[in-house]
XYZ file of C-alpha atoms in Angstrom:
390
model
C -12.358 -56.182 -32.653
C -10.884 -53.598 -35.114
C -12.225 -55.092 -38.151
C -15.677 -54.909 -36.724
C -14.920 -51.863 -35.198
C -14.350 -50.137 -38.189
C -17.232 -51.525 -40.137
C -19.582 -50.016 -37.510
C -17.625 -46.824 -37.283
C -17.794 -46.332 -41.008
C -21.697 -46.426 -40.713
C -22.234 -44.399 -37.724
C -20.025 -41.608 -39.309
C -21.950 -41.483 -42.805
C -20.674 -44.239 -44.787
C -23.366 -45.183 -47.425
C -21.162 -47.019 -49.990
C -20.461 -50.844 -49.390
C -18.980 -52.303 -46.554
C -17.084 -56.013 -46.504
C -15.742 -57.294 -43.621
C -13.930 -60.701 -44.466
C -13.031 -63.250 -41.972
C -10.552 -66.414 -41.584
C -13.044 -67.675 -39.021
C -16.213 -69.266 -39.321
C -17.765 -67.940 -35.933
C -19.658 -64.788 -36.330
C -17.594 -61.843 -34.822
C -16.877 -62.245 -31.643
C -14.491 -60.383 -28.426
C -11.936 -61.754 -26.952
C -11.405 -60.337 -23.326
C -13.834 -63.461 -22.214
C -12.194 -66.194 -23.980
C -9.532 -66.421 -21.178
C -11.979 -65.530 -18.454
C -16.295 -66.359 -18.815
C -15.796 -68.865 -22.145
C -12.979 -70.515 -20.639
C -15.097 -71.349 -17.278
C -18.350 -72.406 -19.286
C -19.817 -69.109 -17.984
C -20.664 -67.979 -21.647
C -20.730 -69.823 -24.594
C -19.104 -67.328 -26.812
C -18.610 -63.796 -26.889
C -20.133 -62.505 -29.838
C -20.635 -59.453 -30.942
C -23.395 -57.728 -30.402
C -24.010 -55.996 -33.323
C -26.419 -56.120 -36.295
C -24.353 -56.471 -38.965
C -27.563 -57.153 -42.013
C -28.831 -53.499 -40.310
C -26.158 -51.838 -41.153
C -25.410 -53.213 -44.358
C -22.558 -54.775 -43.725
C -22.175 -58.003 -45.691
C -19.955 -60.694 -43.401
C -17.877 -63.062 -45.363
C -16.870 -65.905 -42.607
C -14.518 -68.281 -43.175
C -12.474 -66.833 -45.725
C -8.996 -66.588 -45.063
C -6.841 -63.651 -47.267
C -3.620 -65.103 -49.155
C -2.443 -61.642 -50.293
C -2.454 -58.400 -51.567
C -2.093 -56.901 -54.884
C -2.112 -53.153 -54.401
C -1.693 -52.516 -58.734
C -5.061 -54.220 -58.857
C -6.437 -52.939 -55.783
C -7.489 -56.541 -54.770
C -6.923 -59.343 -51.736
C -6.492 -62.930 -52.937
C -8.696 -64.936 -50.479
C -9.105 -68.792 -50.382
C -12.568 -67.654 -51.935
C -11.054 -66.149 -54.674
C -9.952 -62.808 -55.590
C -11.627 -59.416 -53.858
C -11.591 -55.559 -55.332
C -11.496 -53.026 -53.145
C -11.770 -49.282 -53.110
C -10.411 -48.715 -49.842
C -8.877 -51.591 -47.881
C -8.082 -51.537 -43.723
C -5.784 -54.386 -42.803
C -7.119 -55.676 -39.020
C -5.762 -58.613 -38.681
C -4.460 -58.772 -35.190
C -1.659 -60.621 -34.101
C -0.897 -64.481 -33.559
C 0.590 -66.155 -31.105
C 4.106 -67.531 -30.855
C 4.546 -71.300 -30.644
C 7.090 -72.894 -28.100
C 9.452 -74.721 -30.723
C 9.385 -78.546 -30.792
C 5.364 -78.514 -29.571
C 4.230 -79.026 -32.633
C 2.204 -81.933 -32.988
C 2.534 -83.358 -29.066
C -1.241 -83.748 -27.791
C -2.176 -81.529 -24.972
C 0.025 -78.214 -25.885
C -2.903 -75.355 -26.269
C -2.644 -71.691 -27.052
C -5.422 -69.111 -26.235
C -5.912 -66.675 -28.853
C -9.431 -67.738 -30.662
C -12.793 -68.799 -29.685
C -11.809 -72.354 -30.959
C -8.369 -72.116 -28.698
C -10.563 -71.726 -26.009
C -13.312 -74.720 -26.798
C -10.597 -77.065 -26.840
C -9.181 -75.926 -23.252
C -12.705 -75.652 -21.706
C -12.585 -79.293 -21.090
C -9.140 -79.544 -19.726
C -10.025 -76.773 -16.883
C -13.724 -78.907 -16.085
C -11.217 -82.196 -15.552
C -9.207 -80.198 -13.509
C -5.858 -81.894 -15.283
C -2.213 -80.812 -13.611
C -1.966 -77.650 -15.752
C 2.171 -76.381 -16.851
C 1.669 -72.836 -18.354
C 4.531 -71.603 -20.055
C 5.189 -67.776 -20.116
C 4.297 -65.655 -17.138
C 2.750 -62.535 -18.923
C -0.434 -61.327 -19.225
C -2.224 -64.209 -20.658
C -0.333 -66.421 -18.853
C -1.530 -65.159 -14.977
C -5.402 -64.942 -16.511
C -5.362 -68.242 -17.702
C -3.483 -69.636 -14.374
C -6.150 -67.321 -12.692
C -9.081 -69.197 -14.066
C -7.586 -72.693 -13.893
C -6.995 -72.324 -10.012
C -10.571 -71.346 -9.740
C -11.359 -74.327 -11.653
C -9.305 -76.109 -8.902
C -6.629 -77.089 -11.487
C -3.101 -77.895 -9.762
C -1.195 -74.908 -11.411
C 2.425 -73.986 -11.726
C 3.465 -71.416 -14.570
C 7.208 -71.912 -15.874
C 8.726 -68.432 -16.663
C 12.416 -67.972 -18.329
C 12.724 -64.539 -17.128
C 14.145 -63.984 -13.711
C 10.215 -61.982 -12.506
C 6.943 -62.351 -14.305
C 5.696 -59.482 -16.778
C 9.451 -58.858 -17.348
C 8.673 -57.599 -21.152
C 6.289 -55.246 -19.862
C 7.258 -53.980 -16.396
C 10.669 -52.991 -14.434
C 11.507 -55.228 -11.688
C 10.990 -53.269 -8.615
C 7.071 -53.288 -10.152
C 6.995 -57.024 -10.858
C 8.610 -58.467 -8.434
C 5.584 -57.558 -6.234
C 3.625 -59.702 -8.494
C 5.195 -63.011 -8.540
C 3.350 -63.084 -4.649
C 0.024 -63.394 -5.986
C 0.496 -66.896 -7.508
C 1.705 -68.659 -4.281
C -1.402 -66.645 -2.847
C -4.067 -67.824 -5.475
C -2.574 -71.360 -5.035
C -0.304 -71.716 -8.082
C 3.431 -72.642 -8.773
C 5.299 -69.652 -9.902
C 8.719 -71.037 -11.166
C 11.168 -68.163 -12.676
C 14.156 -68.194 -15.055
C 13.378 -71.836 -15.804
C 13.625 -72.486 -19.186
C 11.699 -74.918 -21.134
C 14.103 -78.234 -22.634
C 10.878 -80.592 -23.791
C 7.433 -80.641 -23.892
C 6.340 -84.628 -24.207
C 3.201 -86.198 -23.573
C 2.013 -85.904 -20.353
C 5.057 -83.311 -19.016
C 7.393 -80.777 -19.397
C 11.048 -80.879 -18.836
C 12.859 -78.272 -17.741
C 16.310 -77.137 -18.475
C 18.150 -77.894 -15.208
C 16.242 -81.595 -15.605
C 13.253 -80.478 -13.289
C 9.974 -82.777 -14.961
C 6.928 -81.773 -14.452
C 3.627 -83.598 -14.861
C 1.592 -81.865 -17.295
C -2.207 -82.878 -18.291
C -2.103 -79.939 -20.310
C 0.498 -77.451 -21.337
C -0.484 -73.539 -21.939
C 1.914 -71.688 -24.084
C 1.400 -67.748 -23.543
C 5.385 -66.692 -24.624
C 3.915 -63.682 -26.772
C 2.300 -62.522 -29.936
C 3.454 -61.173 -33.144
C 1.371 -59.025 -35.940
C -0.406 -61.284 -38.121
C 1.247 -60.003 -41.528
C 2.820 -62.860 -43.024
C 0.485 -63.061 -45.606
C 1.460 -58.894 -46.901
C 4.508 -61.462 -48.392
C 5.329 -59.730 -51.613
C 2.590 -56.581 -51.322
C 5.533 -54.192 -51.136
C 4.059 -52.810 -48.283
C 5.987 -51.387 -45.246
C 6.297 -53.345 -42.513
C 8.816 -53.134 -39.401
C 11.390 -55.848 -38.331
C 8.482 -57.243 -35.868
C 6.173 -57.783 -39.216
C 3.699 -54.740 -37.978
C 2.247 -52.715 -40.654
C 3.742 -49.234 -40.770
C 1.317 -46.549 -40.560
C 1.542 -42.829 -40.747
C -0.126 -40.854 -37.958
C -3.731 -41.045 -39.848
C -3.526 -44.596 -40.179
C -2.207 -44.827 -43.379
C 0.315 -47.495 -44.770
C 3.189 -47.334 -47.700
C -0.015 -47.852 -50.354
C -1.884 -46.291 -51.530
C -6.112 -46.514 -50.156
C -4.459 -49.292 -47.311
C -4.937 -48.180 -43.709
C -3.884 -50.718 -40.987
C -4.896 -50.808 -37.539
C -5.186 -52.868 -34.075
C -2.774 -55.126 -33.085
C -1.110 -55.679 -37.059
C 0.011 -51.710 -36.913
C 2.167 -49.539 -35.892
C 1.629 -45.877 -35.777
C 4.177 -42.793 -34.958
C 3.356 -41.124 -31.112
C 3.929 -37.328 -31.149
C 3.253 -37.469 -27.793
C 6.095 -40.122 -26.771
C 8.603 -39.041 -29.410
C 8.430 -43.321 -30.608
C 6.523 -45.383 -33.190
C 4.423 -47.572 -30.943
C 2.352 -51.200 -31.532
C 0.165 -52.068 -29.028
C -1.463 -55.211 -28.537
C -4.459 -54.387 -26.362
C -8.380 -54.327 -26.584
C -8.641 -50.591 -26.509
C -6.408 -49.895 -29.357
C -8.051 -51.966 -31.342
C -11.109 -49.422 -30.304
C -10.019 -46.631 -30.794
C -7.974 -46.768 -33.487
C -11.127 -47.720 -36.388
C -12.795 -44.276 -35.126
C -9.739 -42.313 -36.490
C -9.561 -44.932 -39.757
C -13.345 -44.301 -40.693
C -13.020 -40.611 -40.683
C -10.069 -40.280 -42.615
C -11.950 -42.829 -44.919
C -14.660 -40.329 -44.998
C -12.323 -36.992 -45.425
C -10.714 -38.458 -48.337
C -8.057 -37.534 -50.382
C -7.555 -33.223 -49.489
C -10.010 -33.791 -46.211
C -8.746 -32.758 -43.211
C -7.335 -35.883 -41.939
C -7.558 -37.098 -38.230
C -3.942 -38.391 -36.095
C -4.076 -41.038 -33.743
C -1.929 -40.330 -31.063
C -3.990 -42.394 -28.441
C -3.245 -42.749 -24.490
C -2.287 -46.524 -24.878
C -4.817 -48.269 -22.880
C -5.089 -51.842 -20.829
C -5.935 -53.820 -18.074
C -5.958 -57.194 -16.760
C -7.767 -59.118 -13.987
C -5.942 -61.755 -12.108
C -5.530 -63.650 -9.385
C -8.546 -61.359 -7.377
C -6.717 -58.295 -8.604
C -7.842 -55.800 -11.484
C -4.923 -54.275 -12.579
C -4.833 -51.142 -15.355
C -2.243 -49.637 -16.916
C -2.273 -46.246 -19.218
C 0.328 -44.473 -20.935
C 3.753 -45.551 -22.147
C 7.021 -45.560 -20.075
C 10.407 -46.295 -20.922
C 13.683 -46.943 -19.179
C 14.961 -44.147 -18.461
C 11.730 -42.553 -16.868
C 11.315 -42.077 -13.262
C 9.316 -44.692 -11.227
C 7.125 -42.639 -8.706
C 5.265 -45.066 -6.346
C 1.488 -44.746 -4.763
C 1.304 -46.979 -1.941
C 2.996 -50.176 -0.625
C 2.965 -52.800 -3.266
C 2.548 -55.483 -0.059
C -1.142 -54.130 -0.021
C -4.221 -55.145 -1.781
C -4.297 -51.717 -3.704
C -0.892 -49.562 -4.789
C -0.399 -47.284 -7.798
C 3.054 -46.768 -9.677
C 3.629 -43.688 -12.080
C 6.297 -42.543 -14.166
C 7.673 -39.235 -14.694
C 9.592 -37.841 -17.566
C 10.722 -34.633 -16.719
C 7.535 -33.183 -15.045
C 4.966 -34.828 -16.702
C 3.274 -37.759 -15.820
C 3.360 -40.480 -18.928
C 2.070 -43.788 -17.660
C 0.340 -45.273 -14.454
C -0.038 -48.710 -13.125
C -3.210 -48.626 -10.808
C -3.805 -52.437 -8.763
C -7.661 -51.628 -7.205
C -6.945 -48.285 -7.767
C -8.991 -47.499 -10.477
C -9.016 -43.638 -9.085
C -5.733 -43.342 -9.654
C -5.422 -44.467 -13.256
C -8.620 -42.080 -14.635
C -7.142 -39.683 -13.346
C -3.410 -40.476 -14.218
C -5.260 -40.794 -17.710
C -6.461 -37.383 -17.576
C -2.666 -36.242 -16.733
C -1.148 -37.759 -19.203
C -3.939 -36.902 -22.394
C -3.284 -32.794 -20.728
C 0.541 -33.329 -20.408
C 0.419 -30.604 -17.661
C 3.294 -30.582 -14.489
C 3.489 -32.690 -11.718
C 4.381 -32.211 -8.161
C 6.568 -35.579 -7.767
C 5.680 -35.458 -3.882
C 2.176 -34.947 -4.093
C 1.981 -38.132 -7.151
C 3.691 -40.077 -4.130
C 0.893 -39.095 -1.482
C -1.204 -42.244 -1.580
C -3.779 -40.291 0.500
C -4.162 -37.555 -1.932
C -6.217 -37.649 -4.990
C -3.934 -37.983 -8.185
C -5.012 -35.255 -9.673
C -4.389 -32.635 -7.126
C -0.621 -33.088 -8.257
C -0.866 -30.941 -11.310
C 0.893 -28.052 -11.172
């Protein structure tokens, strides 16, 4: 998404000079919101794209994976040989993290790539007992669309409350519900001991039969290959970027899901893994491309962005909290639709809206102003979001 994102930015901002968009995959571009949702079900055979790539000039190099970087040079070893560049943007999203001692037992899938999702498609048609390990965002889509699939589901979670990395307890404990309701086995702070053929032991000697075992336990920034560049990178392996985008070299900018960028607006340096980051974030990287060196450069500073649909719910989230903000709810979490804010001092900086989609454009809007908040009137379910600004 950011790669292609950027190639397509660069054009429809002025770029006439060459564009090259390299790719370890052999597919042609493609999204992937879907995989875990349409392409997983058979409704779509891919997700591609949908973007005219000869049009525009860009020239698509599939299939070629990049080894490394040597910024002297200004070229990218690639397993195609070695690539100049004037101006390079890193997009190389993030990979997922492997359960350790999974390697090489058949059945254990991830779900990251068009090609993760191919080989689950005809797991979910066979309707096999399905263990998925990890109860965080991928996790409850995946368990989502297996249980419409009629798959016998039950989702293994070490934390004591699913979306514990993400969300404070008295938010997701109102979520671990929606898997006994959708049909699925939510099992917390069970901790994985073996994953053999066929099922997956648990630590307190709990085995459960397994057709097919899901891992969703996280992702990190796919940087391992920087190895050597002399590029910054932070103790997670994201790229470190300046507020334009920038990295530690020099004509290197690194966005999406590989980056992480300083936020004026939440006093932190942020990485965010989500679908509109990796949106946004190419807009801001193409026009600093086309400023140049002494242009007036562009910051990203970005309401973080993201939602998820799951288990009949579409839930959004905007904004950034963190732990010592003040949880502000919107309706009774028991219901089909609630909200939950967060206040630091009197401004609004994040909103979770469940069927409330009211709530979080608006919350957006409160957040991008940074304007006061009446803390009573952000509680009044019945009242419009916005009419708490001060």
């Amino acid at each position: 998404m950011a790669g292609v994102q950027t190639a397509v930015a660069l054009r429809e901002q002025g770029w006439t000079g060459p564009v090259t968009l390299l790719g370890a995959e052999p597919h042609q571009p493609y999204d992937r919101p879907p995989l875990s949702k349409a392409v997983l079900l058979g409704k779509a055979e891919d997700s591609a794209f949908d973007v005219d790539f000869q049009g525009l000039g860009i020239e698509l190099r599939l299939g070629v994976e990049v080894t490394g970087l040597r910024a002297a040079d200004h070229e990218v070893d690639t397993s195609a040989g070695p690539v100049p560049y004037a101006t390079l943007v890193l997009a190389t999203g993030a990979e997922p993290l492997t359960l350790p001692g999974t390697e090489g037992v058949p059945g254990v899938h991830l779900l990251r790539t068009l090609d993760d999702a191919e080989r689950l498609k005809p797991v979910i048609a066979e309707r096999h007992d399905i263990v998925v390990v990890g109860a965080g965002w991928i996790g409850a889509e995946f368990a989502t669309a297996a249980r419409e699939a009629g798959c016998a589901v039950t989702v293994v979670e070490a934390a004591p409350r699913p979306l514990a990395g993400a969300l404070p307890a008295e938010v997701a404990e109102a979520m671990a519900g929606w898997y006994a309701e959708a049909g699925a086995r939510l099992l917390t702070g069970a901790r994985v001991a073996e994953v053999a053929p066929g099922a997956v032991v648990l630590a307190d000697g709990t085995e459960l039969p397994a057709g097919a075992v899901v891992v969703g336990i996280g992702a990190r920034p796919a940087t391992g290959w920087l190895d050597g560049s002399g590029i910054d990178r932070g103790a997670d392996g994201s790229v470190t970027a300046d507020d334009h985008l920038a990295t530690s070299l020099p004509d290197v900018y690194a966005v999406g899901d590989c980056a992480s960028f300083p936020s004026a607006r939440y006093g932190e340096r942020l990485v965010v893994h989500h679908w509109d980051n990796a949106l946004q974030g190419p807009r801001v990287v193409a026009a600093n491309i086309l400023a140049g060196p002494g242009g007036e450069a562009q910051a990203y500073d970005p309401v973080p962005y993201f939602w998820s649909e799951q288990f009949g719910r579409f839930v959004q989230y905007a904004g950034h909290h963190a732990e010592g903000d003040t949880l502000v709810r919107r309706g009774d979490p028991a219901e089909a639709a609630w909200s939950a804010c967060w206040l630091r001092g009197e401004a609004l900086v994040a909103v979770l809206a469940v069927g409330r989609p009211r709530d979080l454009a608006q919350g957006r809007k409160l957040i991008e102003s940074g304007v006061p908040v009446d803390p009573a009137r952000v509680a009044d379910a019945a009242a419009p979001l916005k009419s708490a600004a001060r």
